[in-house]
Amino acid sequence: MRTKISSLEKRKYIFGYLMILPALVFFTVFVVYPSLDAVRLSLSFWHGYGERTFVGLRNYINLFHDPVFWTALKNNLIFTLTTTILQTIIPMVLAAMLARNTFLNTLFRVTYFIPNVISFIITGTLWALIFEPNFGLLNTLLEKVGLASLKQLWLADSKWAFLCIVLVSLWQSMGFYLVIFYAGLQRIPKEIYEAASVDGANTLKKFFFITVPLLRPVTTVVVIINVIGGFKVFDLIWAMTTGGPNHATEVMATYLYTIAFGSIGTGTPRMGYAAAIGMMILIFSVIASIVQLRIWEVDNLEY
């Protein structure tokens, strides 16, 4: 039997929809439409001015024959895997160590989080100056302490540039993930740890058999954020190396930028080709997130 909706309830529904209408319009204009237009652009040839020429899947076909794209994709995968592992394990361990509510631990939490409030561009520029081979702080310090033999062309050497970027990313992002894990730890009942202590469990066993399993949902969120961030990383790498040396730190986002704004080759912008790279970043991010969610669901069923 169908129930009638009163005029008051109808007005409430209408008022509710009117309240979300501005946000919906904003989301449609600035998110939905640009996303759909990016898909259309990826199927076109366009310099950023003049008429677009529809080319179908030619941009995607050219991507699979582009060695720089494959180098960028490989670097993206390595960066994503490395940062996801480090930026999940280290913040989890630190959060467990700082879970006690003491003044010193609170000070440490604030200290770890401070780098996260600095933008990636500023962080990258700051560390590029630190790694500068001639007057940078790192090489100067090594020379002052008698370790001049360890001086390197840090960001100009393909053997070191990528490692430097990973370490800076860890330094900048660790505080953010530490706070997430710390919040998750507050939801674990202390009685569980007390019962484990009565049974003779030491700190290490409590961490692996209580903390890690009960932080699974939080860990899933952290991993997904890391994976998506790893595939779309741009500003930190652009500020430190612009994808060099010789594409050693090139990722899909930096390659997209150079293609879109004509910084390589003939200097002619290729917006359609850049949009195709953007679509690939989106596809890889979505696939990785879905795989992670499926793994988490299977683990929960088994658990």
XYZ file of C-alpha atoms in Angstrom:
303
model
C 0.000 0.000 0.000
C 1.460 3.314 -1.079
C 1.703 6.001 1.571
C 0.949 9.597 0.715
C 3.610 12.215 1.255
C 2.352 15.257 3.093
C 2.870 18.747 1.719
C 5.267 19.488 4.581
C 7.448 16.495 3.682
C 7.377 17.537 0.025
C 8.598 20.990 0.963
C 11.371 19.414 3.048
C 12.473 17.322 0.056
C 12.385 20.338 -2.249
C 14.278 22.464 0.265
C 16.896 19.713 0.659
C 17.457 19.452 -3.100
C 17.691 23.243 -3.369
C 20.360 23.246 -0.649
C 22.562 20.767 -2.524
C 21.881 22.329 -5.933
C 24.794 24.847 -5.798
C 27.270 22.111 -4.904
C 25.810 19.843 -7.594
C 26.094 22.595 -10.224
C 29.664 23.357 -9.137
C 30.600 19.657 -9.260
C 29.026 19.235 -12.694
C 30.655 22.312 -14.211
C 34.132 21.903 -12.738
C 34.453 18.102 -12.379
C 31.987 16.136 -14.508
C 32.137 18.263 -17.660
C 35.973 18.624 -17.700
C 36.311 14.864 -17.135
C 33.998 14.031 -20.035
C 35.697 16.637 -22.217
C 39.092 15.108 -21.343
C 37.854 11.761 -22.686
C 36.736 13.462 -25.899
C 40.023 15.369 -26.108
C 42.020 12.136 -25.773
C 40.363 10.972 -28.991
C 41.367 14.135 -30.833
C 44.410 15.880 -32.276
C 44.652 19.435 -30.973
C 47.447 21.942 -30.362
C 45.454 23.903 -27.796
C 44.211 26.348 -30.395
C 42.226 26.055 -33.600
C 39.936 23.180 -34.501
C 40.110 19.738 -32.964
C 40.557 16.786 -35.292
C 38.986 13.484 -34.280
C 41.581 10.700 -34.562
C 39.866 7.898 -32.638
C 42.268 5.665 -30.711
C 45.391 6.880 -32.504
C 46.712 8.692 -29.412
C 46.396 5.519 -27.334
C 48.044 3.429 -30.048
C 50.932 5.905 -30.220
C 51.307 5.671 -26.436
C 52.048 1.952 -26.643
C 54.827 2.690 -29.157
C 56.306 5.539 -27.116
C 59.453 4.450 -25.175
C 59.331 7.524 -22.920
C 55.793 6.643 -21.866
C 56.872 3.128 -20.909
C 59.795 4.570 -18.927
C 57.388 6.947 -17.171
C 54.971 4.098 -16.435
C 57.774 1.944 -15.031
C 58.935 4.807 -12.816
C 55.345 5.368 -11.671
C 54.983 1.714 -10.700
C 58.300 1.678 -8.834
C 57.523 4.952 -7.068
C 53.999 3.817 -6.144
C 55.142 0.432 -4.839
C 58.060 1.879 -2.855
C 56.207 4.803 -1.306
C 53.120 2.702 -0.539
C 55.204 0.169 1.395
C 57.311 2.747 3.243
C 54.479 5.225 3.869
C 52.305 2.465 5.302
C 54.708 0.491 7.472
C 56.752 3.333 8.975
C 53.796 5.554 9.995
C 51.999 2.520 11.467
C 55.021 1.646 13.606
C 55.538 5.253 14.671
C 51.840 5.648 15.534
C 52.004 2.542 17.725
C 55.102 3.929 19.456
C 53.468 7.339 20.010
C 50.065 6.021 21.103
C 50.693 6.807 24.760
C 49.286 10.193 25.721
C 52.363 11.872 27.132
C 53.541 15.414 26.462
C 56.698 14.227 24.711
C 54.754 11.926 22.383
C 52.352 14.770 21.565
C 55.327 16.950 20.680
C 56.699 14.222 18.415
C 53.335 13.850 16.639
C 53.240 17.584 15.932
C 56.857 17.514 14.739
C 56.205 14.644 12.344
C 53.109 16.378 10.943
C 54.726 19.786 10.300
C 56.252 18.824 6.896
C 52.788 17.842 5.665
C 51.529 21.423 5.884
C 54.210 22.514 3.395
C 53.160 22.281 -0.247
C 54.901 19.737 -2.471
C 56.290 22.504 -4.694
C 57.938 24.273 -1.758
C 59.141 20.937 -0.367
C 60.630 19.944 -3.723
C 62.323 23.322 -4.191
C 63.726 23.244 -0.650
C 65.181 19.765 -1.025
C 66.497 20.526 -4.523
C 68.582 23.257 -2.881
C 69.726 20.848 -0.163
C 70.807 18.292 -2.785
C 72.469 20.935 -5.012
C 75.995 19.558 -5.694
C 78.020 22.800 -5.491
C 76.586 24.782 -2.571
C 73.859 22.441 -1.267
C 73.635 21.716 2.439
C 74.144 17.948 2.107
C 77.419 18.043 0.168
C 78.659 20.973 2.272
C 77.948 19.028 5.461
C 79.669 15.912 4.133
C 82.735 17.973 3.307
C 82.764 19.661 6.713
C 82.723 16.335 8.589
C 85.503 14.848 6.470
C 83.316 12.691 4.208
C 83.941 14.552 0.964
C 84.339 11.231 -0.848
C 80.592 10.632 -0.347
C 79.596 13.807 -2.196
C 77.370 13.108 -5.199
C 75.559 14.882 -8.004
C 72.417 13.776 -6.172
C 69.650 14.945 -8.515
C 71.812 14.953 -11.644
C 72.801 11.300 -11.258
C 70.238 8.743 -12.440
C 71.450 6.322 -9.749
C 70.557 8.708 -6.918
C 67.818 11.016 -8.219
C 64.944 8.571 -7.851
C 66.011 7.498 -4.358
C 66.230 11.138 -3.271
C 62.682 11.787 -4.469
C 61.339 8.731 -2.596
C 63.043 9.831 0.630
C 61.689 13.382 0.311
C 58.189 12.012 -0.358
C 58.460 9.896 2.797
C 59.637 12.906 4.823
C 56.807 15.087 3.553
C 53.901 12.612 3.779
C 54.750 10.499 6.792
C 53.029 12.793 9.308
C 49.722 12.659 7.443
C 49.560 8.857 7.488
C 50.833 8.768 11.061
C 47.812 10.833 12.147
C 45.453 8.459 10.301
C 46.957 5.412 11.997
C 46.995 7.195 15.349
C 43.277 7.917 15.014
C 42.681 4.251 14.181
C 44.600 3.166 17.267
C 42.297 5.210 19.479
C 39.395 2.969 18.396
C 41.080 -0.205 19.642
C 39.847 -1.007 23.191
C 42.639 -0.877 25.741
C 41.133 -3.918 27.447
C 42.404 -6.076 24.583
C 45.998 -5.024 25.247
C 45.515 -5.482 28.988
C 44.189 -9.007 28.448
C 47.136 -9.777 26.188
C 49.528 -8.531 28.889
C 47.898 -10.837 31.420
C 48.424 -13.733 29.003
C 52.121 -12.851 28.792
C 52.239 -11.178 25.378
C 55.145 -8.782 24.890
C 55.054 -5.500 22.958
C 56.059 -7.121 19.651
C 53.345 -9.773 19.848
C 50.731 -7.161 20.739
C 51.721 -5.165 17.674
C 51.582 -8.055 15.203
C 48.619 -9.962 16.650
C 46.419 -7.090 17.882
C 47.406 -3.755 16.358
C 48.055 -4.841 12.771
C 44.891 -6.993 12.362
C 42.590 -4.427 13.970
C 44.040 -1.639 11.822
C 43.115 -3.417 8.567
C 40.389 -0.929 7.552
C 42.690 2.021 8.253
C 45.556 0.336 6.422
C 43.318 -0.162 3.388
C 42.503 3.552 3.299
C 46.183 4.490 3.643
C 47.224 2.084 0.897
C 44.545 3.364 -1.506
C 45.531 6.981 -0.862
C 49.178 6.063 -1.412
C 48.457 4.195 -4.635
C 46.378 6.996 -6.115
C 48.952 9.566 -4.997
C 51.755 7.476 -6.466
C 50.161 7.326 -9.905
C 49.358 11.038 -10.049
C 52.551 12.343 -8.421
C 53.776 15.445 -10.217
C 54.647 18.558 -8.221
C 57.386 17.054 -6.036
C 59.211 15.483 -8.993
C 58.719 18.532 -11.203
C 60.170 20.843 -8.554
C 63.184 18.603 -7.905
C 64.185 17.166 -11.297
C 61.486 18.004 -13.928
C 61.659 14.296 -14.817
C 65.400 14.162 -15.436
C 68.156 13.294 -15.724
C 67.489 11.609 -19.083
C 63.936 10.585 -17.986
C 65.334 8.745 -14.935
C 62.611 10.270 -12.741
C 60.016 10.816 -15.458
C 56.501 9.772 -14.457
C 53.260 9.906 -16.399
C 52.163 13.237 -14.921
C 55.456 15.010 -15.716
C 55.428 13.520 -19.214
C 51.829 14.712 -19.615
C 52.908 18.241 -18.639
C 55.804 18.369 -21.077
C 53.621 17.034 -23.891
C 50.718 19.378 -23.140
C 52.797 22.538 -22.958
C 55.299 21.792 -25.692
C 58.413 21.522 -23.561
C 59.948 18.711 -25.594
C 60.475 17.795 -29.225
C 59.271 20.476 -31.629
C 57.813 22.557 -28.812
C 54.298 22.159 -30.234
C 51.642 21.391 -27.604
C 49.816 18.107 -28.155
C 46.772 18.349 -25.937
C 45.060 15.231 -27.279
C 48.107 13.062 -26.633
C 48.482 14.570 -23.148
C 44.799 13.869 -22.419
C 45.368 10.229 -23.411
C 48.176 10.039 -20.834
C 45.803 11.542 -18.277
C 43.233 8.875 -19.049
C 45.878 6.196 -18.516
C 46.728 7.686 -15.104
C 43.028 7.552 -14.198
C 42.649 3.966 -15.455
C 45.697 2.682 -13.545
C 44.588 4.456 -10.349
C 41.071 3.011 -10.547
C 42.313 -0.517 -11.325
C 44.812 -0.443 -8.450
C 42.151 0.815 -6.020
C 39.633 -1.836 -7.093
C 42.228 -4.608 -6.729
C 43.135 -3.368 -3.251
C 39.473 -3.215 -2.195
C 38.839 -6.724 -3.492
C 41.869 -8.061 -1.598
C 40.625 -6.331 1.560
C 37.132 -7.842 1.145
C 38.597 -11.344 0.700
C 40.798 -10.887 3.785
C 37.800 -9.787 5.831
C 35.809 -12.833 4.744
C 38.646 -15.121 5.710
C 39.199 -13.235 8.934
